[in-house]
Amino acid sequence: MVFAACLPAQQMEDVRSLRLKLSAGDLPSAESVLEVHRAAKGEDAEYLMGLAWLARGAALVGDWAAASTYAERASGLALAQLKTPADYESHREAVYALGTALEVKAQQMAASGQQAKALRFLEGSLKTYSVAPFGLRARLWKRWNQIGLVGTKAPAFVSEDALGAAMPALDEWRGQPVVLFFWAEWCGDCKAQAEDFRRVVGRYEPKGVHFAAPTRFYTADRAAEKKRVEEIWRSVYGPLPLVRVPFSDAAMLRYGASATPTFVLIDGKGTVRLYSPTRMTEERLSREIEKLLR
């Protein structure tokens, strides 16, 4: 849960309740939860998180009027707290709310058939918040990719380091399909995906499909982190020779890997055919790879 990193556990109960209502598609009840919270506790950090989740929930059920209203409220409250670079570190709930508001605005444009406008809005936001934390910028790229990446050339990236063999440039793999599996060593959903991913690699690598699992350094002690990442990869995901594992901030940012795992499937011409910032079953992933081989 994203908000778990922002608020102490004892302050999450109303947001937790609100999210449960949204997961059932019950936007009115979720709105009521936040209204009661505001009356009892005011517009605190949890209220701001609640606004962000209401914006997301309203977008999910297609209530764009409500989504716009909540996104505007969340954005206004968030920006009031984010005046200096230091504020982005001390007000993480505001950073999350701001990112959500920007994503929802872009979603609304795309839903109304204005995909090009949505992409320009996200590109402008990336310039405006160019020094914002990595996570916020990656979320904006994720939304850009969900709207505009499929059917375009796969973005190039440079690796800073790698486990085992270095990652070649994507153009060097032109002519053969590529599967990118963006992950993080601490990611529980990634580990839950490991067995399916390992079987898929074993099935399709002999057929000429290239697999790479980009990640990035999350701490300043890169040597220790690299050692830990390698231990986890070998114990959870399998032998290195079949999968390249580069460390690349550039890849994680441009491919919007704010959520892990994220899958990107690229055909032999270098064109992105699938962008999925979610877990995938072995059956679904295999089916999508089969399309690349036709």
CSV table of C-alpha atoms in Angstrom, one decimal:
chain,number,residue,atom,x,y,z
A,1,MET,CA,0.0,0.0,0.0
A,2,VAL,CA,1.5,3.3,-1.1
A,3,PHE,CA,0.2,5.3,1.9
A,4,ALA,CA,1.9,2.9,4.4
A,5,ALA,CA,5.2,4.8,3.8
A,6,CYS,CA,3.5,8.1,4.5
A,7,LEU,CA,1.5,7.7,7.7
A,8,PRO,CA,1.9,5.8,11.0
A,9,ALA,CA,-0.3,2.7,11.2
A,10,GLN,CA,-2.6,4.2,13.8
A,11,GLN,CA,-3.5,7.1,11.4
A,12,MET,CA,-4.4,4.8,8.5
A,13,GLU,CA,-7.8,3.5,9.5
A,14,ASP,CA,-10.0,5.9,7.7
A,15,VAL,CA,-8.0,5.7,4.5
A,16,ARG,CA,-8.0,1.9,4.8
A,17,SER,CA,-11.8,1.9,5.2
A,18,LEU,CA,-12.1,4.4,2.3
A,19,ARG,CA,-10.0,2.2,0.0
A,20,LEU,CA,-12.1,-0.9,0.9
A,21,LYS,CA,-15.2,1.0,-0.2
A,22,LEU,CA,-13.5,2.0,-3.4
A,23,SER,CA,-12.4,-1.5,-4.1
A,24,ALA,CA,-16.1,-2.5,-4.1
A,25,GLY,CA,-16.9,0.3,-6.5
A,26,ASP,CA,-18.8,2.2,-3.7
A,27,LEU,CA,-17.7,5.8,-4.3
A,28,PRO,CA,-20.6,7.4,-2.3
A,29,SER,CA,-19.7,5.4,0.9
A,30,ALA,CA,-16.0,6.2,0.4
A,31,GLU,CA,-16.9,9.9,0.2
A,32,SER,CA,-18.9,9.6,3.4
A,33,VAL,CA,-15.9,8.1,5.2
A,34,LEU,CA,-13.7,11.1,4.3
A,35,GLU,CA,-16.5,13.5,5.2
A,36,VAL,CA,-16.7,12.0,8.7
A,37,HIS,CA,-12.9,12.1,9.0
A,38,ARG,CA,-12.8,15.8,8.1
A,39,ALA,CA,-15.4,16.6,10.7
A,40,ALA,CA,-13.6,14.7,13.4
A,41,LYS,CA,-9.9,15.4,12.6
A,42,GLY,CA,-9.8,18.3,10.1
A,43,GLU,CA,-7.8,18.4,6.9
A,44,ASP,CA,-4.8,16.5,8.2
A,45,ALA,CA,-2.4,14.3,6.3
A,46,GLU,CA,-4.8,11.4,6.2
A,47,TYR,CA,-7.5,13.6,4.8
A,48,LEU,CA,-5.2,14.6,2.0
A,49,MET,CA,-4.4,11.0,1.3
A,50,GLY,CA,-8.2,10.3,1.3
A,51,LEU,CA,-8.8,13.0,-1.3
A,52,ALA,CA,-6.1,11.4,-3.6
A,53,TRP,CA,-7.8,8.0,-3.2
A,54,LEU,CA,-11.2,9.5,-3.9
A,55,ALA,CA,-9.8,11.0,-7.1
A,56,ARG,CA,-8.5,7.6,-8.2
A,57,GLY,CA,-11.7,5.8,-7.2
A,58,ALA,CA,-13.9,8.3,-9.1
A,59,ALA,CA,-11.7,7.9,-12.2
A,60,LEU,CA,-12.0,4.1,-11.8
A,61,VAL,CA,-15.8,4.2,-12.0
A,62,GLY,CA,-15.8,6.8,-14.7
A,63,ASP,CA,-17.2,9.7,-12.6
A,64,TRP,CA,-15.0,12.3,-14.1
A,65,ALA,CA,-16.8,15.3,-12.5
A,66,ALA,CA,-16.0,13.9,-9.1
A,67,ALA,CA,-12.5,12.8,-10.1
A,68,SER,CA,-11.7,16.3,-11.3
A,69,THR,CA,-13.1,17.9,-8.1
A,70,TYR,CA,-11.1,15.6,-5.8
A,71,ALA,CA,-7.9,16.0,-7.9
A,72,GLU,CA,-8.2,19.8,-7.8
A,73,ARG,CA,-8.7,19.7,-4.0
A,74,ALA,CA,-5.8,17.3,-3.5
A,75,SER,CA,-3.5,19.3,-5.8
A,76,GLY,CA,-4.3,22.6,-4.0
A,77,LEU,CA,-3.7,21.2,-0.5
A,78,ALA,CA,-0.5,19.4,-1.6
A,79,LEU,CA,1.1,22.4,-3.3
A,80,ALA,CA,0.4,24.5,-0.3
A,81,GLN,CA,2.8,22.1,1.6
A,82,LEU,CA,5.4,21.7,-1.1
A,83,LYS,CA,7.2,25.1,-1.3
A,84,THR,CA,10.8,23.9,-1.2
A,85,PRO,CA,12.8,20.8,-2.1
A,86,ALA,CA,13.0,19.9,1.5
A,87,ASP,CA,9.2,19.8,1.7
A,88,TYR,CA,9.1,17.0,-0.7
A,89,GLU,CA,11.0,14.9,1.8
A,90,SER,CA,9.0,15.8,4.9
A,91,HIS,CA,5.5,15.8,3.3
A,92,ARG,CA,5.4,12.5,1.5
A,93,GLU,CA,1.6,12.3,1.7
A,94,ALA,CA,1.5,15.6,-0.2
A,95,VAL,CA,3.9,14.3,-2.9
A,96,TYR,CA,1.6,11.2,-3.3
A,97,ALA,CA,-1.5,13.4,-3.5
A,98,LEU,CA,0.1,15.7,-6.1
A,99,GLY,CA,1.2,12.8,-8.2
A,100,THR,CA,-2.3,11.3,-8.1
A,101,ALA,CA,-3.9,14.6,-9.0
A,102,LEU,CA,-1.7,15.0,-12.0
A,103,GLU,CA,-2.3,11.4,-13.1
A,104,VAL,CA,-6.1,11.8,-12.8
A,105,LYS,CA,-6.1,15.0,-14.8
A,106,ALA,CA,-4.2,13.2,-17.6
A,107,GLN,CA,-6.6,10.2,-17.4
A,108,GLN,CA,-9.6,12.5,-17.7
A,109,MET,CA,-8.1,14.0,-20.9
A,110,ALA,CA,-7.4,10.6,-22.4
A,111,ALA,CA,-10.8,9.3,-21.5
A,112,SER,CA,-12.4,12.2,-23.4
A,113,GLY,CA,-10.4,11.3,-26.5
A,114,GLN,CA,-7.7,13.9,-26.0
A,115,GLN,CA,-4.7,11.5,-25.8
A,116,ALA,CA,-2.3,14.0,-27.4
A,117,LYS,CA,-3.3,16.7,-24.9
A,118,ALA,CA,-2.9,14.3,-22.0
A,119,LEU,CA,0.6,13.4,-23.1
A,120,ARG,CA,1.5,17.1,-23.5
A,121,PHE,CA,0.1,17.8,-20.0
A,122,LEU,CA,2.3,15.0,-18.5
A,123,GLU,CA,5.4,16.2,-20.4
A,124,GLY,CA,4.8,19.7,-19.1
A,125,SER,CA,4.3,18.3,-15.6
A,126,LEU,CA,7.6,16.5,-15.8
A,127,LYS,CA,9.3,19.7,-16.7
A,128,THR,CA,7.6,21.6,-13.9
A,129,TYR,CA,8.5,19.0,-11.3
A,130,SER,CA,11.9,18.0,-12.8
A,131,VAL,CA,13.6,18.1,-9.4
A,132,ALA,CA,10.8,16.3,-7.6
A,133,PRO,CA,11.5,12.9,-6.0
A,134,PHE,CA,12.1,10.0,-8.3
A,135,GLY,CA,8.8,8.3,-7.4
A,136,LEU,CA,6.7,11.3,-8.5
A,137,ARG,CA,8.4,11.6,-11.8
A,138,ALA,CA,8.3,7.9,-12.4
A,139,ARG,CA,4.5,7.9,-11.8
A,140,LEU,CA,4.1,10.6,-14.4
A,141,TRP,CA,6.1,8.6,-16.9
A,142,LYS,CA,4.0,5.5,-16.0
A,143,ARG,CA,0.8,7.4,-16.9
A,144,TRP,CA,2.4,8.7,-20.1
A,145,ASN,CA,3.3,5.1,-21.0
A,146,GLN,CA,-0.1,3.8,-20.3
A,147,ILE,CA,-1.6,6.4,-22.7
A,148,GLY,CA,1.1,6.6,-25.4
A,149,LEU,CA,3.9,4.0,-25.3
A,150,VAL,CA,2.3,1.0,-27.0
A,151,GLY,CA,2.9,1.2,-30.7
A,152,THR,CA,6.0,3.4,-30.4
A,153,LYS,CA,9.7,2.6,-30.5
A,154,ALA,CA,11.0,1.3,-27.1
A,155,PRO,CA,12.9,4.1,-25.3
A,156,ALA,CA,16.7,3.5,-25.1
A,157,PHE,CA,18.4,3.5,-21.7
A,158,VAL,CA,21.9,3.3,-20.3
A,159,SER,CA,22.9,0.9,-17.5
A,160,GLU,CA,25.0,2.1,-14.6
A,161,ASP,CA,25.9,-1.4,-13.5
A,162,ALA,CA,24.7,-5.0,-13.8
A,163,LEU,CA,24.7,-8.4,-12.2
A,164,GLY,CA,26.6,-10.7,-14.4
A,165,ALA,CA,26.9,-9.8,-18.1
A,166,ALA,CA,26.3,-6.2,-19.0
A,167,MET,CA,23.0,-5.2,-20.6
A,168,PRO,CA,23.4,-4.4,-24.4
A,169,ALA,CA,21.6,-1.5,-26.0
A,170,LEU,CA,18.1,-2.5,-27.0
A,171,ASP,CA,18.9,-1.9,-30.6
A,172,GLU,CA,21.5,-4.7,-30.5
A,173,TRP,CA,18.6,-7.1,-29.8
A,174,ARG,CA,16.7,-5.8,-32.9
A,175,GLY,CA,15.2,-8.7,-34.8
A,176,GLN,CA,14.3,-10.7,-31.7
A,177,PRO,CA,11.5,-10.0,-29.1
A,178,VAL,CA,12.5,-8.6,-25.8
A,179,VAL,CA,10.7,-8.9,-22.4
A,180,LEU,CA,11.6,-6.3,-19.8
A,181,PHE,CA,10.7,-7.2,-16.2
A,182,PHE,CA,11.2,-4.1,-13.9
A,183,TRP,CA,11.6,-5.1,-10.3
A,184,ALA,CA,13.0,-4.2,-6.9
A,185,GLU,CA,14.7,-6.6,-4.5
A,186,TRP,CA,12.3,-5.7,-1.6
A,187,CYS,CA,9.2,-6.0,-3.7
A,188,GLY,CA,6.8,-8.6,-2.5
A,189,ASP,CA,4.7,-8.7,-5.7
A,190,CYS,CA,7.9,-9.2,-7.7
A,191,LYS,CA,8.8,-12.2,-5.5
A,192,ALA,CA,5.3,-13.6,-5.9
A,193,GLN,CA,5.8,-13.3,-9.7
A,194,ALA,CA,9.2,-15.1,-9.6
A,195,GLU,CA,8.1,-18.7,-10.2
A,196,ASP,CA,5.9,-17.8,-13.2
A,197,PHE,CA,8.6,-15.6,-14.6
A,198,ARG,CA,11.2,-18.3,-14.2
A,199,ARG,CA,9.1,-20.8,-16.1
A,200,VAL,CA,8.3,-18.3,-18.9
A,201,VAL,CA,12.0,-17.5,-19.3
A,202,GLY,CA,12.8,-21.2,-19.5
A,203,ARG,CA,10.2,-21.7,-22.1
A,204,TYR,CA,10.9,-18.7,-24.4
A,205,GLU,CA,14.6,-17.9,-24.0
A,206,PRO,CA,15.4,-21.0,-26.2
A,207,LYS,CA,13.0,-19.6,-28.8
A,208,GLY,CA,15.1,-16.5,-29.2
A,209,VAL,CA,13.3,-14.2,-26.8
A,210,HIS,CA,15.6,-11.9,-24.8
A,211,PHE,CA,14.8,-11.2,-21.1
A,212,ALA,CA,16.1,-8.4,-19.0
A,213,ALA,CA,15.2,-7.4,-15.5
A,214,PRO,CA,16.1,-3.8,-14.9
A,215,THR,CA,16.2,-2.4,-11.3
A,216,ARG,CA,17.9,0.5,-9.7
A,217,PHE,CA,19.9,1.4,-6.6
A,218,TYR,CA,17.7,2.6,-3.8
A,219,THR,CA,20.4,3.3,-1.2
A,220,ALA,CA,23.7,5.2,-1.1
A,221,ASP,CA,25.7,2.1,-0.3
A,222,ARG,CA,25.7,0.6,-3.8
A,223,ALA,CA,28.3,-2.1,-3.1
A,224,ALA,CA,26.2,-3.6,-0.3
A,225,GLU,CA,23.0,-3.2,-2.1
A,226,LYS,CA,24.3,-4.9,-5.2
A,227,LYS,CA,25.5,-7.8,-3.2
A,228,ARG,CA,22.0,-8.1,-1.6
A,229,VAL,CA,20.3,-7.8,-4.9
A,230,GLU,CA,22.4,-10.5,-6.4
A,231,GLU,CA,21.7,-12.8,-3.4
A,232,ILE,CA,18.0,-12.3,-3.7
A,233,TRP,CA,18.0,-12.7,-7.5
A,234,ARG,CA,19.8,-16.0,-7.4
A,235,SER,CA,17.7,-17.4,-4.5
A,236,VAL,CA,14.3,-16.2,-5.7
A,237,TYR,CA,14.4,-15.8,-9.4
A,238,GLY,CA,17.0,-18.2,-10.7
A,239,PRO,CA,20.3,-18.3,-12.6
A,240,LEU,CA,21.6,-15.1,-14.1
A,241,PRO,CA,22.8,-16.3,-17.5
A,242,LEU,CA,19.3,-16.4,-18.9
A,243,VAL,CA,18.3,-12.9,-17.8
A,244,ARG,CA,20.3,-9.7,-17.9
A,245,VAL,CA,19.9,-7.6,-14.7
A,246,PRO,CA,21.0,-4.0,-15.2
A,247,PHE,CA,20.9,-1.2,-12.7
A,248,SER,CA,19.5,1.9,-14.4
A,249,ASP,CA,17.8,4.9,-13.0
A,250,ALA,CA,17.2,6.0,-16.5
A,251,ALA,CA,15.3,2.8,-17.4
A,252,MET,CA,13.3,2.8,-14.2
A,253,LEU,CA,12.3,6.4,-14.7
A,254,ARG,CA,11.5,6.4,-18.4
A,255,TYR,CA,9.6,3.2,-18.3
A,256,GLY,CA,7.6,4.5,-15.3
A,257,ALA,CA,8.5,1.7,-12.9
A,258,SER,CA,7.1,3.4,-9.9
A,259,ALA,CA,5.1,0.2,-9.5
A,260,THR,CA,6.9,-3.1,-9.5
A,261,PRO,CA,6.7,-5.4,-11.2
A,262,THR,CA,6.2,-3.7,-14.5
A,263,PHE,CA,6.3,-5.7,-17.8
A,264,VAL,CA,7.2,-4.2,-21.2
A,265,LEU,CA,7.1,-6.5,-24.3
A,266,ILE,CA,9.0,-5.3,-27.4
A,267,ASP,CA,8.7,-6.9,-30.8
A,268,GLY,CA,11.6,-7.7,-33.2
A,269,LYS,CA,11.2,-4.3,-34.8
A,270,GLY,CA,11.8,-2.6,-31.5
A,271,THR,CA,8.2,-1.5,-31.1
A,272,VAL,CA,6.5,-1.7,-27.7
A,273,ARG,CA,3.5,-4.1,-27.9
A,274,LEU,CA,2.6,-4.3,-24.2
A,275,TYR,CA,3.0,-2.1,-21.2
A,276,SER,CA,1.7,-3.5,-17.9
A,277,PRO,CA,2.7,-2.0,-14.6
A,278,THR,CA,1.1,-5.0,-12.8
A,279,ARG,CA,1.7,-8.6,-12.0
A,280,MET,CA,0.8,-11.1,-14.8
A,281,THR,CA,-0.1,-14.7,-14.7
A,282,GLU,CA,2.1,-17.2,-16.5
A,283,GLU,CA,-0.7,-17.9,-18.9
A,284,ARG,CA,-1.3,-14.2,-19.8
A,285,LEU,CA,2.4,-13.4,-20.1
A,286,SER,CA,3.0,-16.5,-22.3
A,287,ARG,CA,0.0,-15.5,-24.5
A,288,GLU,CA,1.5,-12.0,-25.0
A,289,ILE,CA,4.9,-13.4,-25.8
A,290,GLU,CA,3.4,-15.8,-28.3
A,291,LYS,CA,2.0,-12.7,-30.2
A,292,LEU,CA,5.6,-11.4,-30.5
A,293,LEU,CA,6.7,-14.7,-32.1
A,294,ARG,CA,4.1,-14.8,-34.8
